XYZ file of N, CA, C and O in Angstrom:
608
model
N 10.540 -41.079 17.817
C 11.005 -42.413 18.186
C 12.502 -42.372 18.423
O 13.277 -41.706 17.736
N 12.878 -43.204 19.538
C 14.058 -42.982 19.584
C 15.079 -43.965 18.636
O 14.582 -45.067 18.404
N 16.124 -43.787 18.186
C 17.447 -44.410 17.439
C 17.759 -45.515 18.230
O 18.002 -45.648 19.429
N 17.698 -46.261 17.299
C 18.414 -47.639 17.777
C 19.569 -48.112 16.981
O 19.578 -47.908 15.767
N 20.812 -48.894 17.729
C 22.061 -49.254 17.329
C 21.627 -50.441 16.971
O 21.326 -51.280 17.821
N 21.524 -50.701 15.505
C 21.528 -52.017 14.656
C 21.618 -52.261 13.521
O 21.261 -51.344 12.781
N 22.074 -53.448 12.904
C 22.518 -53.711 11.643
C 21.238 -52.829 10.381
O 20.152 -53.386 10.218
N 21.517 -51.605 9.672
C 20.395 -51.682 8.941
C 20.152 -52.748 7.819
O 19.015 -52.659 7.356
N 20.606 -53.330 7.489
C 20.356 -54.257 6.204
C 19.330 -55.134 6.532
O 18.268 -55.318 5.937
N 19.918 -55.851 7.917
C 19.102 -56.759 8.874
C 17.868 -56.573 9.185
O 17.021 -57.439 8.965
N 17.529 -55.166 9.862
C 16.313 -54.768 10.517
C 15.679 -54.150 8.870
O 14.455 -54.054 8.783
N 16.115 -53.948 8.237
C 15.313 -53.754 6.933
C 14.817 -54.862 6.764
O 13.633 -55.082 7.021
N 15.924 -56.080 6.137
C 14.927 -57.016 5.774
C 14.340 -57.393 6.783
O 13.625 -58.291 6.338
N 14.129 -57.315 7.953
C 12.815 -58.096 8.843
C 11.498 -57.017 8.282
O 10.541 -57.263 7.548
N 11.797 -56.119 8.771
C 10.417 -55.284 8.396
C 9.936 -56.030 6.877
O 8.895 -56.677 6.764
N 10.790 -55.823 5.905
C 10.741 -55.694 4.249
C 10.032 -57.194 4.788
O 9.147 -57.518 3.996
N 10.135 -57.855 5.543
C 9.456 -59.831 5.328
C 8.453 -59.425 6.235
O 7.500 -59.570 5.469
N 8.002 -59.071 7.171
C 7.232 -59.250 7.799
C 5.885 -57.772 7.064
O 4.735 -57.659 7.488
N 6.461 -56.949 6.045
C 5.230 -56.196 5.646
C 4.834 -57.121 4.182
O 3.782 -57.046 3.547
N 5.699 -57.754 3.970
C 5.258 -58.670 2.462
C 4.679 -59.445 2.503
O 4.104 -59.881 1.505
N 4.537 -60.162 4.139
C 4.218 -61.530 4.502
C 2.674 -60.691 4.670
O 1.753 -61.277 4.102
N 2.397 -59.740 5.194
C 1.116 -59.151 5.673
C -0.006 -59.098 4.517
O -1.231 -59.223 4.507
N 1.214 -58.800 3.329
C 0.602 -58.088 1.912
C 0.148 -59.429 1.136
O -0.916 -59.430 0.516
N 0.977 -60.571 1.184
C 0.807 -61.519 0.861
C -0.284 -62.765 1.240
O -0.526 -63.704 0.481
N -0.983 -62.536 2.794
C -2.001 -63.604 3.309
C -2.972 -62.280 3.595
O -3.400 -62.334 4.748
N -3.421 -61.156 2.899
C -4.043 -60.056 3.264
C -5.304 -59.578 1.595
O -5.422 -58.451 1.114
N -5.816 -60.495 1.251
C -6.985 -60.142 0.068
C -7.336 -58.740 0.159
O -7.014 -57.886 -0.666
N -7.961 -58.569 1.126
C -9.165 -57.475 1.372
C -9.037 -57.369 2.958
O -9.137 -58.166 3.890
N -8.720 -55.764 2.799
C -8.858 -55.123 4.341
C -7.240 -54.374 4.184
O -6.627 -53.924 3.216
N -6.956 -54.487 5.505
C -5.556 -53.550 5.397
C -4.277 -53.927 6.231
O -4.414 -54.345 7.381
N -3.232 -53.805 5.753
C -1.852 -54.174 6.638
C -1.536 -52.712 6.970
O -1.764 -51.764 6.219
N -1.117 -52.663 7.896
C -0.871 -51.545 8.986
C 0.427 -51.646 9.843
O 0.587 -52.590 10.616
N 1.486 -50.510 9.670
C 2.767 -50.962 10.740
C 2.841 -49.169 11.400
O 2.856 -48.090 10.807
N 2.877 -49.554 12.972
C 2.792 -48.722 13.812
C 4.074 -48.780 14.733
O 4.521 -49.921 14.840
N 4.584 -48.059 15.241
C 5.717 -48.220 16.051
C 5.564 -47.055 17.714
O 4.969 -45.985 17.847
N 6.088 -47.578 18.368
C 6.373 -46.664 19.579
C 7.538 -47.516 20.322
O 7.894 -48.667 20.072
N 8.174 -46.361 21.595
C 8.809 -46.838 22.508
C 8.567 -46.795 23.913
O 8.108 -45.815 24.499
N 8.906 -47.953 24.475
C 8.536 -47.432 25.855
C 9.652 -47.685 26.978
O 10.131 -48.695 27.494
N 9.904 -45.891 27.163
C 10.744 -46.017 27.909
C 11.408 -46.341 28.992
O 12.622 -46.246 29.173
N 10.304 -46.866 29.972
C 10.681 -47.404 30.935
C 11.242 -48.765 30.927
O 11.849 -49.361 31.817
N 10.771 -49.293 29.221
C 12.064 -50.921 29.013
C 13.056 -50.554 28.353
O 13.797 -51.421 27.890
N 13.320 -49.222 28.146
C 14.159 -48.811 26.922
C 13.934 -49.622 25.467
O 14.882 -50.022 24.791
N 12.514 -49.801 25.096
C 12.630 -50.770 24.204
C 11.388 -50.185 22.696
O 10.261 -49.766 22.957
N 11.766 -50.260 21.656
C 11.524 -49.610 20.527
C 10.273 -50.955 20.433
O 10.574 -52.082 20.826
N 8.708 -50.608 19.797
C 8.237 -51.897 20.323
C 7.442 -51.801 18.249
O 6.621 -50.891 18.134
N 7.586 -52.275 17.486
C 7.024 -51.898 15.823
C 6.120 -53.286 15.696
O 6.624 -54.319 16.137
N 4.757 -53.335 15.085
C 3.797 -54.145 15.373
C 3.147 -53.921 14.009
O 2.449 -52.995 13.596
N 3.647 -55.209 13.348
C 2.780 -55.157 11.846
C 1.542 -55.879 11.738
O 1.596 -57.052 12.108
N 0.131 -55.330 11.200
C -1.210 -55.709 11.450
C -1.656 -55.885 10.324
O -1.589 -54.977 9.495
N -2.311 -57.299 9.979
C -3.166 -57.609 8.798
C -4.325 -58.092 9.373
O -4.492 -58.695 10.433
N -5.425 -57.591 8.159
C -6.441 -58.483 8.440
C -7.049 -59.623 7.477
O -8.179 -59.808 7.024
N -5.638 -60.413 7.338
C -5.626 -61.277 6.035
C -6.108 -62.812 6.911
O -7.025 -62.698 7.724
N -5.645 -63.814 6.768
C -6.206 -65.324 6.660
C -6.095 -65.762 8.119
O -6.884 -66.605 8.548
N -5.058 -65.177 8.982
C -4.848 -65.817 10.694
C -4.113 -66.920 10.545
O -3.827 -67.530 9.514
N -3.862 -67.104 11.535
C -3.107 -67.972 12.098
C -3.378 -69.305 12.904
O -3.796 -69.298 14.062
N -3.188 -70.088 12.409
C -4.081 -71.507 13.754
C -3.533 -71.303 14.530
O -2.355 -71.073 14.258
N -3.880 -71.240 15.829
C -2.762 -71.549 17.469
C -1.757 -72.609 17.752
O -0.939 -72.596 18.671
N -1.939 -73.632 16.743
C -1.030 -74.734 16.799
C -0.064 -74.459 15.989
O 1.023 -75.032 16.067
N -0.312 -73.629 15.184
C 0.800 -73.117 13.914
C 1.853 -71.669 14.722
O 2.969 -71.213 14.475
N 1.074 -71.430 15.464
C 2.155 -69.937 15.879
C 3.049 -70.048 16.160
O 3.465 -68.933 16.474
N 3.829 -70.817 16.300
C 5.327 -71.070 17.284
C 6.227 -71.979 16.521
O 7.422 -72.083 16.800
N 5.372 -72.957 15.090
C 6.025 -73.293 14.189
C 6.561 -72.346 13.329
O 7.776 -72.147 13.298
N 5.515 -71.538 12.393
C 5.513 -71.057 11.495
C 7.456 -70.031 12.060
O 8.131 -69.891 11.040
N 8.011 -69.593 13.040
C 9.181 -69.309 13.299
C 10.411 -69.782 13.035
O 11.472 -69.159 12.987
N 10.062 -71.679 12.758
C 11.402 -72.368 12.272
C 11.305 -72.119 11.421
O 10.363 -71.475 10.960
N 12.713 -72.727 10.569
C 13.086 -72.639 9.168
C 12.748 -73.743 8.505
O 12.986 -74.903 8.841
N 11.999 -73.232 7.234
C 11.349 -74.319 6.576
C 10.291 -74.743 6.668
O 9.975 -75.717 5.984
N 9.309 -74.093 7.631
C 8.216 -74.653 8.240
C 6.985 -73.349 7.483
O 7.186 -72.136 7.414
N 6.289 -73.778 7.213
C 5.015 -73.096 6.984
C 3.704 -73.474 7.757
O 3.739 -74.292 8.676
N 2.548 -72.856 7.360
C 1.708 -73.229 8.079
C 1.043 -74.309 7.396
O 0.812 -75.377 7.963
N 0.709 -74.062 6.138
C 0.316 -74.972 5.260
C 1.013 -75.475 3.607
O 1.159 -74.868 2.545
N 1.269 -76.649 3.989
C 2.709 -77.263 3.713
C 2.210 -78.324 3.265
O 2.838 -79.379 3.359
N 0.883 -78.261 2.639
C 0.161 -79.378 1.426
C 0.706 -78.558 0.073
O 1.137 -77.452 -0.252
N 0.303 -80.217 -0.641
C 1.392 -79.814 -2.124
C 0.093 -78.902 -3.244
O 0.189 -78.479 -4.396
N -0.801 -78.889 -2.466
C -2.005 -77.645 -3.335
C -2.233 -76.357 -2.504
O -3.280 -75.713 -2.436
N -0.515 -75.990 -1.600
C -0.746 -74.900 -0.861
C -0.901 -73.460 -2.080
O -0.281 -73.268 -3.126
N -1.893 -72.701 -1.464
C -2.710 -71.254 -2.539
C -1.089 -70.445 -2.174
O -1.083 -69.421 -2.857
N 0.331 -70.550 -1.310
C 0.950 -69.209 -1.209
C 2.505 -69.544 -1.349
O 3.095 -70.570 -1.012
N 2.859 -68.705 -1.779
C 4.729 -68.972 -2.453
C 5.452 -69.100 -1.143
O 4.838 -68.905 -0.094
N 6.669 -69.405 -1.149
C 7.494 -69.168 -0.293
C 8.435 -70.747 0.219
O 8.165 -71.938 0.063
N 9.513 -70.089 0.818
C 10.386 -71.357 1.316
C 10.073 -71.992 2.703
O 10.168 -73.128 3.168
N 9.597 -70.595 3.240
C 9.090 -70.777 4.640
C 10.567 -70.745 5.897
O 10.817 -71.322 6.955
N 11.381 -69.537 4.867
C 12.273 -69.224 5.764
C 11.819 -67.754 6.050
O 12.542 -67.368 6.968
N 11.167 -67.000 5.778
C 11.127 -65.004 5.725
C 11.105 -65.564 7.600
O 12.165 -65.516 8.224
N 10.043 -65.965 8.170
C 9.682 -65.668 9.892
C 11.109 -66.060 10.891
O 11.744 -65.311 11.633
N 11.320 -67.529 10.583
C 12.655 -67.591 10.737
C 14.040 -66.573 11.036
O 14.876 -66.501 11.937
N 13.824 -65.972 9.983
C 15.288 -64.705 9.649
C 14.434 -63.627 10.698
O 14.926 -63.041 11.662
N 13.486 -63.572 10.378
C 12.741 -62.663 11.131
C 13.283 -62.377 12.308
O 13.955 -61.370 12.533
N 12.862 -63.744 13.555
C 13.008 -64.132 14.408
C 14.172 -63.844 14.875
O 14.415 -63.187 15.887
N 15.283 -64.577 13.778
C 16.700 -64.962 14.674
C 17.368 -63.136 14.383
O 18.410 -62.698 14.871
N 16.328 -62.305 13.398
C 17.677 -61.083 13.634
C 16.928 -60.223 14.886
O 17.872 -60.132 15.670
N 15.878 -59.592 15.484
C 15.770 -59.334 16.319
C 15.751 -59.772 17.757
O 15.582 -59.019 18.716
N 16.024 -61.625 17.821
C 16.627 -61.867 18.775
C 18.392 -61.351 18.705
O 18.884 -61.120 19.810
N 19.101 -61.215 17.767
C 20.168 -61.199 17.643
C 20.612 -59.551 17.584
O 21.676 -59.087 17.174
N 19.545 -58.900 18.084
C 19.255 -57.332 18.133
C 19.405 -57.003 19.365
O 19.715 -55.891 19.793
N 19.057 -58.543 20.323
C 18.240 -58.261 21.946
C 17.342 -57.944 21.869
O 16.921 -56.969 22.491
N 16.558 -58.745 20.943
C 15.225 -58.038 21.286
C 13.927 -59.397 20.712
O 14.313 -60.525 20.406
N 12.789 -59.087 20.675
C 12.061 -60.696 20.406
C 11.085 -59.876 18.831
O 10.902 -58.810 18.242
N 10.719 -61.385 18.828
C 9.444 -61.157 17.600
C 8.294 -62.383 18.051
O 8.484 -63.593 18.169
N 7.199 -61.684 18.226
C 5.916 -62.655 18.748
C 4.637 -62.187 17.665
O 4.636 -61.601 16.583
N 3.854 -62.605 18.306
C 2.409 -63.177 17.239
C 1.349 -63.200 17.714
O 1.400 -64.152 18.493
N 0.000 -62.599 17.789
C -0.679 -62.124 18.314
C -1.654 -62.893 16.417
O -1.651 -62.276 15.352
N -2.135 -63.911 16.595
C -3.208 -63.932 15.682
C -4.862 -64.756 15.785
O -5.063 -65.433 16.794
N -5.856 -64.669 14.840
C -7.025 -65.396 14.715
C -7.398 -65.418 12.871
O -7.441 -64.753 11.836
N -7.628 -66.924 13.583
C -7.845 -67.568 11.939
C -8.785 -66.766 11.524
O -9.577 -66.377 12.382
N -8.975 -66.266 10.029
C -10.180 -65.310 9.531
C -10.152 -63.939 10.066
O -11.030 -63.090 9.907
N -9.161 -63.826 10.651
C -9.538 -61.904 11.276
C -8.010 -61.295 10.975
O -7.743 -60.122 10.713
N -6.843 -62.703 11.114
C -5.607 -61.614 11.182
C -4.549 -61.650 11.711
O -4.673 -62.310 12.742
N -3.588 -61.317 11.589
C -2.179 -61.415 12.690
C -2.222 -60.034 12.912
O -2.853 -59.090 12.436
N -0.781 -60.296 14.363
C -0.208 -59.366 14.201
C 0.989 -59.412 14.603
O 1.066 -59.985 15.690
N 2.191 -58.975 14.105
C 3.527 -59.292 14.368
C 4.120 -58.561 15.333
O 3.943 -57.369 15.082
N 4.889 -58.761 16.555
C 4.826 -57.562 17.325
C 6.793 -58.006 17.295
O 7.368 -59.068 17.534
N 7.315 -56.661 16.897
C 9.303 -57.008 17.036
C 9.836 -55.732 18.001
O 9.912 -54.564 17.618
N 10.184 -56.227 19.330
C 10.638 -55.447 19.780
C 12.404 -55.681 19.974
O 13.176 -56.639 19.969
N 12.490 -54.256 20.133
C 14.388 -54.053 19.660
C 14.276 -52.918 21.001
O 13.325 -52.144 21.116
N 15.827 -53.009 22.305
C 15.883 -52.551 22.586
C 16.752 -51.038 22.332
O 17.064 -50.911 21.148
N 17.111 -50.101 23.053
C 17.445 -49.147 22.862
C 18.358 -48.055 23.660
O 17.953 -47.926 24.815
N 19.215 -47.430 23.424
C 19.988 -46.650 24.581
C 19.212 -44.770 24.545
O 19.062 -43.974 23.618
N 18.970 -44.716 25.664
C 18.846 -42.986 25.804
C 20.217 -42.461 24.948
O 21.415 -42.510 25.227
N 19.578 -42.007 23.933
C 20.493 -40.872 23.718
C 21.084 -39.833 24.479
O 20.427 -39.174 25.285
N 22.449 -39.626 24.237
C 23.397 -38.636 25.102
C 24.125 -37.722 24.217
O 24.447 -38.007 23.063
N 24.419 -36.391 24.923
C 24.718 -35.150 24.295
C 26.189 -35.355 25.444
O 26.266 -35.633 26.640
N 27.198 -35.064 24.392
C 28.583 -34.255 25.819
C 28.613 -33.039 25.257
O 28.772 -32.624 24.108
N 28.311 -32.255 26.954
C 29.129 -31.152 26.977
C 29.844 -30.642 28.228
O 29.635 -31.115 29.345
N 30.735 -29.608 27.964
C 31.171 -28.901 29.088
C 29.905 -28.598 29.926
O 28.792 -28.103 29.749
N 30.748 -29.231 31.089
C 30.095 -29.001 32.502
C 30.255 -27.766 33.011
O 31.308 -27.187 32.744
N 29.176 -27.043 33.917
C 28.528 -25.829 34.457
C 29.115 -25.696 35.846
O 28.673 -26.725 36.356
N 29.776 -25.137 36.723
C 29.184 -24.821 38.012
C 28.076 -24.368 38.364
O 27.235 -24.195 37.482
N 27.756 -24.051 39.729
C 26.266 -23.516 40.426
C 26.285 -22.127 39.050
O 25.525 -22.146 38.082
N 27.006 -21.378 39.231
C 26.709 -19.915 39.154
C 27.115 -19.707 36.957
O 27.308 -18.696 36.282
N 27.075 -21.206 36.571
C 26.722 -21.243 34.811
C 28.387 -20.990 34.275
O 28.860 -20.413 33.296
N 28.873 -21.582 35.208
C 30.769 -21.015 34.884
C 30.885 -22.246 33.871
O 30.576 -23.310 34.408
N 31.231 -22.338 32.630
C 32.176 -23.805 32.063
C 33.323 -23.977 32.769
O 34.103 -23.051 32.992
N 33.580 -25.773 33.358
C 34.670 -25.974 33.340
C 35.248 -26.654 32.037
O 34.523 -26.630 31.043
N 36.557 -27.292 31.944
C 36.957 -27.620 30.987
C 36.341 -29.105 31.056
O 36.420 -29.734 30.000
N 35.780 -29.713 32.077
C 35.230 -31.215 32.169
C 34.227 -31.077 31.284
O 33.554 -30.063 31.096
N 34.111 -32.461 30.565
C 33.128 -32.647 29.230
C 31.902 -33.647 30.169
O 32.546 -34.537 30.724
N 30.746 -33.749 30.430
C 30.168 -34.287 30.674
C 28.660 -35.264 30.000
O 28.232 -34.913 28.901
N 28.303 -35.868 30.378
C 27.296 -36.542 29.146
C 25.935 -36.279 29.951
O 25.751 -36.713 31.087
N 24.693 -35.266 28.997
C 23.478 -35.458 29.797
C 23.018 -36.304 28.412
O 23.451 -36.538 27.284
N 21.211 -36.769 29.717
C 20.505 -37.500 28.045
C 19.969 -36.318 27.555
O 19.827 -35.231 28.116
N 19.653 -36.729 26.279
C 19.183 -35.650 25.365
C 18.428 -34.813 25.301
O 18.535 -33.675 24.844
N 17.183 -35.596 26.000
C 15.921 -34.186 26.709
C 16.529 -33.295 27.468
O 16.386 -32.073 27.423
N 17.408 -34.097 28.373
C 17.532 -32.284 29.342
C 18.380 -31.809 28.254
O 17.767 -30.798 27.911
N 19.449 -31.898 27.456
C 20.212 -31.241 26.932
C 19.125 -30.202 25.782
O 19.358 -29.016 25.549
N 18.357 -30.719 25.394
C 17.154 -29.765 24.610
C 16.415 -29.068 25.475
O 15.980 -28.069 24.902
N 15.965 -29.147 26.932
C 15.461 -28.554 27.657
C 16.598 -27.507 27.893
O 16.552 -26.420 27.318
N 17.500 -27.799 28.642
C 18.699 -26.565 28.328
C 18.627 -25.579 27.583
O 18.468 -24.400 27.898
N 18.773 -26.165 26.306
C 18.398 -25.211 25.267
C 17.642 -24.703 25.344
O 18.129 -23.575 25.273
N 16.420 -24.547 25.478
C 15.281 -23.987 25.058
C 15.133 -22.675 26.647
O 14.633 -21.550 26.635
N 15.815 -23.466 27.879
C 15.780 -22.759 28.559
C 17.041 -21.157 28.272
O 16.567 -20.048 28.517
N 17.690 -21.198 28.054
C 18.695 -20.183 27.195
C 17.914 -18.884 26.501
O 18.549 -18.063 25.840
């Protein structure tokens, strides 16, 4: 996976809320966090999966403000202030990047936070045709600079 430039404290606690939140509306079955990137958005894409209580469709787009829960009767069964999605939200927008929701009542969410990302770059002295160094420092991305290598 590739490195991404961002606050770690921040992108900790989103993960740290969004795998507690999984662990927390999740009895029986399993929370699951998978990650990939795809490079053609330059974008790191991490997708946390429960198969705990779901989500109503009218609730998905609340449950993001602050203060808001889904169920917000005074004999609600689950703790919280109903800020964790909130913080969630505002640090991977504040990453450049989003957090969405993919759920069904009785089967499950799933949290999807994508954070974008820069190709990593190697500098080095630049080559002529015939493998001469000049003194110019140049920047490749990192695959060819490991392909290089390996070609050596």
């Amino acid at each position: 996976l590739p490195i991404i430039e961002a606050d770690a404290h921040r992108c900790t606690q989103m993960l740290y809320n969004l795998v507690t939140n999984a662990l927390k509306f999740t009895e029986k079955g399993e929370v699951k966090v998978t990650a990939k990137a795809d490079d053609s958005k330059k974008t790191l894409m991490i997708a946390v999966s429960d198969s705990g209580i779901g989500i109503a469709p009218q609730s998905r787009e609340l449950i993001f403000l602050p203060f808001e829960q889904e169920d917000q009767s005074e004999s609600r069964r689950y703790e919280g202030l109903g800020l964790g999605l909130s913080i969630c939200k505002e640090v991977a927008v504040k990453h450049g990047g989003s957090l969405t929701v993919e759920s069904e009542q009785g089967k499950g969410s799933t949290f999807f936070v994508s954070l974008p990302y820069r190709p990593m770059t190697y500098k080095m002295k630049s080559e002529d045709q015939d493998g001469v160094q000049s003194g110019n420092m140049v920047e490749k991305p990192l695959d060819h600079v490991v392909s290089d290598i390996r070609a050596s």
